[in-house]
PDB file of C-alpha atoms in Angstrom:
ATOM      1  CA  MET A   1     191.962 128.059 240.124  1.00 45.00           C
ATOM      2  CA  THR A   2     188.485 126.908 241.040  1.00 43.00           C
ATOM      3  CA  ARG A   3     186.363 124.915 238.620  1.00 42.00           C
ATOM      4  CA  SER A   4     183.909 127.795 238.169  1.00 41.00           C
ATOM      5  CA  LYS A   5     186.712 130.244 237.417  1.00 40.00           C
ATOM      6  CA  LEU A   6     188.246 127.799 234.933  1.00 40.00           C
ATOM      7  CA  HIS A   7     184.835 127.283 233.315  1.00 41.00           C
ATOM      8  CA  LEU A   8     184.311 131.057 233.046  1.00 34.00           C
ATOM      9  CA  LEU A   9     187.804 131.510 231.614  1.00 37.00           C
ATOM     10  CA  LEU A  10     187.142 128.834 228.991  1.00 40.00           C
ATOM     11  CA  LEU A  11     183.824 130.431 228.041  1.00 38.00           C
ATOM     12  CA  ILE A  12     185.367 133.902 227.785  1.00 36.00           C
ATOM     13  CA  THR A  13     188.260 132.723 225.635  1.00 37.00           C
ATOM     14  CA  LEU A  14     186.552 130.102 223.490  1.00 42.00           C
ATOM     15  CA  VAL A  15     183.007 131.266 222.794  1.00 41.00           C
ATOM     16  CA  PRO A  16     184.063 134.303 220.703  1.00 38.00           C
ATOM     17  CA  SER A  17     186.290 132.130 218.496  1.00 39.00           C
ATOM     18  CA  ALA A  18     183.601 129.475 218.154  1.00 40.00           C
ATOM     19  CA  CYS A  19     181.045 132.089 217.113  1.00 36.00           C
ATOM     20  CA  ILE A  20     183.023 132.922 213.985  1.00 34.00           C
ATOM     21  CA  ILE A  21     182.881 129.353 212.707  1.00 35.00           C
ATOM     22  CA  ASN A  22     180.945 129.485 209.451  1.00 37.00           C
ATOM     23  CA  SER A  23     179.994 133.081 210.211  1.00 36.00           C
ATOM     24  CA  ASP A  24     178.971 133.706 206.601  1.00 40.00           C
ATOM     25  CA  LYS A  25     175.857 131.586 207.257  1.00 44.00           C
ATOM     26  CA  ASN A  26     175.128 133.051 210.696  1.00 46.00           C
ATOM     27  CA  ASP A  27     172.512 135.627 209.668  1.00 48.00           C
ATOM     28  CA  GLY A  28     170.311 134.970 212.704  1.00 49.00           C
ATOM     29  CA  SER A  29     167.282 133.770 210.744  1.00 44.00           C
ATOM     30  CA  SER A  30     167.962 130.059 211.094  1.00 48.00           C
ATOM     31  CA  SER A  31     168.582 130.292 214.840  1.00 45.00           C
ATOM     32  CA  GLN A  32     164.889 131.036 215.423  1.00 41.00           C
ATOM     33  CA  ASN A  33     164.023 127.416 214.582  1.00 46.00           C
ATOM     34  CA  LEU A  34     166.490 125.784 216.904  1.00 51.00           C
ATOM     35  CA  ASN A  35     165.403 123.238 219.386  1.00 87.00           C
ATOM     36  CA  LYS A  36     168.456 123.825 221.549  1.00 89.00           C
ATOM     37  CA  GLU A  37     167.656 121.187 224.147  1.00 90.00           C
ATOM     38  CA  GLN A  38     167.326 118.446 221.518  1.00 92.00           C
ATOM     39  CA  ILE A  39     170.578 119.518 219.878  1.00 93.00           C
ATOM     40  CA  GLN A  40     172.363 119.653 223.231  1.00 94.00           C
ATOM     41  CA  ASP A  41     171.050 116.201 224.174  1.00 94.00           C
ATOM     42  CA  SER A  42     172.182 114.801 220.814  1.00 95.00           C
ATOM     43  CA  LEU A  43     175.655 116.317 221.143  1.00 97.00           C
ATOM     44  CA  LYS A  44     175.990 115.112 224.741  1.00 96.00           C
ATOM     45  CA  ALA A  45     175.107 111.572 223.627  1.00 96.00           C
ATOM     46  CA  MET A  46     177.720 111.807 220.860  1.00 97.00           C
ATOM     47  CA  VAL A  47     180.417 113.008 223.263  1.00 97.00           C
ATOM     48  CA  ASN A  48     179.527 110.343 225.821  1.00 96.00           C
ATOM     49  CA  THR A  49     179.809 107.694 223.095  1.00 96.00           C
ATOM     50  CA  VAL A  50     183.221 109.041 222.045  1.00 97.00           C
ATOM     51  CA  PHE A  51     184.515 108.788 225.609  1.00 96.00           C
ATOM     52  CA  LYS A  52     182.901 105.384 226.281  1.00 97.00           C
ATOM     53  CA  ASN A  53     184.587 104.047 223.140  1.00 97.00           C
ATOM     54  CA  SER A  54     187.839 105.601 224.349  1.00 97.00           C
ATOM     55  CA  GLU A  55     187.413 103.805 227.669  1.00 97.00           C
ATOM     56  CA  THR A  56     187.010 100.471 225.857  1.00 96.00           C
ATOM     57  CA  LEU A  57     190.066 101.409 223.755  1.00 96.00           C
ATOM     58  CA  ASN A  58     188.056 101.317 220.525  1.00 97.00           C
ATOM     59  CA  LEU A  59     189.754 104.205 218.734  1.00 96.00           C
ATOM     60  CA  ASP A  60     188.000 103.770 215.377  1.00 96.00           C
ATOM     61  CA  LYS A  61     184.565 104.039 217.004  1.00 97.00           C
ATOM     62  CA  ALA A  62     185.735 106.897 219.239  1.00 96.00           C
ATOM     63  CA  LEU A  63     186.856 108.884 216.180  1.00 97.00           C
ATOM     64  CA  SER A  64     183.870 108.015 213.965  1.00 96.00           C
ATOM     65  CA  PRO A  65     181.980 111.322 214.567  1.00 97.00           C
ATOM     66  CA  PHE A  66     185.059 113.380 213.594  1.00 97.00           C
ATOM     67  CA  ILE A  67     185.498 114.911 210.145  1.00 96.00           C
ATOM     68  CA  THR A  68     188.687 113.707 208.492  1.00 95.00           C
ATOM     69  CA  ASN A  69     189.370 116.456 205.963  1.00 94.00           C
ATOM     70  CA  ASP A  70     191.467 119.633 206.058  1.00 92.00           C
ATOM     71  CA  GLU A  71     188.735 121.568 207.913  1.00 93.00           C
ATOM     72  CA  PHE A  72     189.553 119.611 211.086  1.00 96.00           C
ATOM     73  CA  LEU A  73     191.748 121.404 213.624  1.00 96.00           C
ATOM     74  CA  PHE A  74     192.515 120.217 217.129  1.00 96.00           C
ATOM     75  CA  VAL A  75     194.867 121.664 219.733  1.00 95.00           C
ATOM     76  CA  SER A  76     196.261 119.269 222.332  1.00 91.00           C
ATOM     77  CA  ASN A  77     198.345 120.800 225.121  1.00 83.00           C
ATOM     78  CA  GLY A  78     199.445 123.600 222.786  1.00 87.00           C
ATOM     79  CA  GLN A  79     200.150 121.398 219.759  1.00 92.00           C
ATOM     80  CA  LYS A  80     198.075 121.989 216.587  1.00 96.00           C
ATOM     81  CA  LEU A  81     196.921 118.702 215.053  1.00 95.00           C
ATOM     82  CA  SER A  82     195.193 117.671 211.841  1.00 96.00           C
ATOM     83  CA  PHE A  83     192.850 114.682 212.006  1.00 96.00           C
ATOM     84  CA  ASP A  84     195.609 112.375 210.725  1.00 96.00           C
ATOM     85  CA  GLN A  85     198.052 113.665 213.347  1.00 96.00           C
ATOM     86  CA  LEU A  86     195.448 113.275 216.107  1.00 95.00           C
ATOM     87  CA  LYS A  87     194.660 109.714 214.994  1.00 96.00           C
ATOM     88  CA  ARG A  88     198.367 108.834 214.815  1.00 96.00           C
ATOM     89  CA  ASN A  89     198.968 110.243 218.326  1.00 95.00           C
ATOM     90  CA  GLU A  90     195.918 108.479 219.763  1.00 95.00           C
ATOM     91  CA  THR A  91     196.827 105.172 218.073  1.00 96.00           C
ATOM     92  CA  GLU A  92     200.270 105.302 219.665  1.00 96.00           C
ATOM     93  CA  TYR A  93     198.804 106.279 223.048  1.00 95.00           C
ATOM     94  CA  PHE A  94     196.067 103.610 222.994  1.00 96.00           C
ATOM     95  CA  SER A  95     198.687 100.950 222.209  1.00 96.00           C
ATOM     96  CA  THR A  96     200.294 101.616 225.616  1.00 96.00           C
ATOM     97  CA  LEU A  97     197.056 101.318 227.609  1.00 96.00           C
ATOM     98  CA  LYS A  98     195.551  98.539 229.640  1.00 97.00           C
ATOM     99  CA  GLN A  99     192.522 100.707 230.500  1.00 96.00           C
ATOM    100  CA  GLN A 100     191.374 104.287 230.964  1.00 96.00           C
ATOM    101  CA  THR A 101     188.413 106.072 232.523  1.00 97.00           C
ATOM    102  CA  PHE A 102     186.958 109.566 232.344  1.00 97.00           C
ATOM    103  CA  ASN A 103     184.897 111.431 234.922  1.00 96.00           C
ATOM    104  CA  PHE A 104     183.398 114.774 233.949  1.00 96.00           C
ATOM    105  CA  THR A 105     182.539 117.152 236.760  1.00 96.00           C
ATOM    106  CA  ASP A 106     181.120 119.773 234.401  1.00 96.00           C
ATOM    107  CA  GLN A 107     179.732 119.598 230.864  1.00 96.00           C
ATOM    108  CA  THR A 108     178.371 122.642 229.056  1.00 96.00           C
ATOM    109  CA  TYR A 109     176.861 122.503 225.569  1.00 97.00           C
ATOM    110  CA  GLU A 110     176.369 125.755 223.652  1.00 96.00           C
ATOM    111  CA  VAL A 111     174.313 125.883 220.454  1.00 95.00           C
ATOM    112  CA  ILE A 112     175.651 128.760 218.381  1.00 94.00           C
ATOM    113  CA  ASN A 113     173.193 128.359 215.506  1.00 92.00           C
ATOM    114  CA  ASP A 114     171.521 125.479 213.700  1.00 89.00           C
ATOM    115  CA  GLU A 115     174.829 124.450 212.103  1.00 95.00           C
ATOM    116  CA  ASN A 116     177.426 125.130 214.832  1.00 97.00           C
ATOM    117  CA  ALA A 117     177.784 124.206 218.476  1.00 97.00           C
ATOM    118  CA  MET A 118     180.412 123.568 221.104  1.00 97.00           C
ATOM    119  CA  ALA A 119     180.934 121.598 224.289  1.00 98.00           C
ATOM    120  CA  ILE A 120     183.135 122.459 227.251  1.00 97.00           C
ATOM    121  CA  LEU A 121     184.122 119.512 229.417  1.00 97.00           C
ATOM    122  CA  ILE A 122     185.983 119.624 232.717  1.00 97.00           C
ATOM    123  CA  GLY A 123     186.966 116.534 234.635  1.00 96.00           C
ATOM    124  CA  THR A 124     189.567 113.897 235.307  1.00 96.00           C
ATOM    125  CA  SER A 125     190.950 110.851 233.614  1.00 95.00           C
ATOM    126  CA  THR A 126     192.872 107.829 234.825  1.00 96.00           C
ATOM    127  CA  ALA A 127     194.959 105.749 232.469  1.00 95.00           C
ATOM    128  CA  ILE A 128     196.599 102.485 233.458  1.00 96.00           C
ATOM    129  CA  GLN A 129     199.344 101.544 231.078  1.00 96.00           C
ATOM    130  CA  LYS A 130     200.204  97.967 230.168  1.00 96.00           C
ATOM    131  CA  ASP A 131     203.267  98.138 232.431  1.00 95.00           C
ATOM    132  CA  GLY A 132     201.045  99.090 235.408  1.00 94.00           C
ATOM    133  CA  PHE A 133     202.034 102.770 235.459  1.00 94.00           C
ATOM    134  CA  THR A 134     199.020 104.926 236.364  1.00 94.00           C
ATOM    135  CA  VAL A 135     198.507 108.430 234.994  1.00 91.00           C
ATOM    136  CA  ASN A 136     195.889 110.651 236.668  1.00 94.00           C
ATOM    137  CA  THR A 137     195.001 113.928 234.994  1.00 93.00           C
ATOM    138  CA  ASN A 138     192.790 116.931 235.448  1.00 95.00           C
ATOM    139  CA  MET A 139     191.450 117.885 232.066  1.00 94.00           C
ATOM    140  CA  ALA A 140     189.616 120.623 230.216  1.00 95.00           C
ATOM    141  CA  GLU A 141     188.334 120.003 226.721  1.00 96.00           C
ATOM    142  CA  THR A 142     186.428 122.036 224.179  1.00 97.00           C
ATOM    143  CA  ILE A 143     184.784 120.322 221.234  1.00 98.00           C
ATOM    144  CA  ASN A 144     183.516 122.188 218.170  1.00 98.00           C
ATOM    145  CA  PHE A 145     180.624 120.703 216.180  1.00 98.00           C
ATOM    146  CA  LYS A 146     179.281 121.479 212.734  1.00 97.00           C
ATOM    147  CA  LYS A 147     176.194 120.077 211.069  1.00 96.00           C
ATOM    148  CA  ILE A 148     177.273 118.662 207.711  1.00 96.00           C
ATOM    149  CA  ASP A 149     174.678 117.194 205.335  1.00 94.00           C
ATOM    150  CA  GLY A 150     172.221 117.040 208.246  1.00 94.00           C
ATOM    151  CA  ILE A 151     174.605 115.181 210.587  1.00 95.00           C
ATOM    152  CA  TRP A 152     176.484 116.689 213.537  1.00 97.00           C
ATOM    153  CA  LYS A 153     180.241 116.117 213.239  1.00 98.00           C
ATOM    154  CA  ILE A 154     183.196 117.026 215.424  1.00 98.00           C
ATOM    155  CA  VAL A 155     185.283 119.516 213.434  1.00 98.00           C
ATOM    156  CA  GLY A 156     187.875 120.386 216.032  1.00 97.00           C
ATOM    157  CA  GLY A 157     188.573 121.403 219.557  1.00 96.00           C
ATOM    158  CA  HIS A 158     191.098 121.827 222.304  1.00 96.00           C
ATOM    159  CA  GLU A 159     192.273 119.747 225.232  1.00 93.00           C
ATOM    160  CA  SER A 160     194.579 120.502 228.120  1.00 91.00           C
ATOM    161  CA  TYR A 161     195.746 118.025 230.706  1.00 86.00           C
ATOM    162  CA  VAL A 162     197.556 118.538 234.004  1.00 80.00           C
ATOM    163  CA  PHE A 163     199.402 115.320 234.788  1.00 70.00           C
ATOM    164  CA  ASP A 164     199.803 113.710 238.199  1.00 64.00           C
ATOM    165  CA  THR A 165     201.753 110.488 237.721  1.00 56.00           C
ATOM    166  CA  SER A 166     202.275 107.796 240.296  1.00 56.00           C
ATOM    167  CA  LYS A 167     203.406 104.199 240.148  1.00 52.00           C
ATOM    168  CA  LYS A 168     200.754 101.810 241.499  1.00 49.00           C
TER     169      LYS A 168
END
């Protein structure tokens, strides 16, 4: 599947579900005051910081923009995770790593209204484990944002990875 077809498929399947987030407050009136470019730039900076902190293996900083309560929902390769489950999985994974890098070939940020937004990321990652084993992946990730008390937070999302492992 080409990148553009995958991107279109993600938009078709994920945008309708993202639009219902907090739909009781989505009356259309607040969306008139959006400065979408500023919001998109802010969210892109947040996401880039999350992944840069992941590359330096600083999990606490990488997870700092995430909400930690029961509203959080993340799906990783078909597995539904709470924040605590995600943190536990990532802690275990980070403990095996020597280094990792991410390269995004496509990033799309959609502002749904002044309280909800989403990002769709497509790219690759390379992880080198402490034992020297290298894991290369193609990845697609969707991140859902909600503005809480005036601050954008990550409230959930979805990631899928296609693994290509080789010993280096």
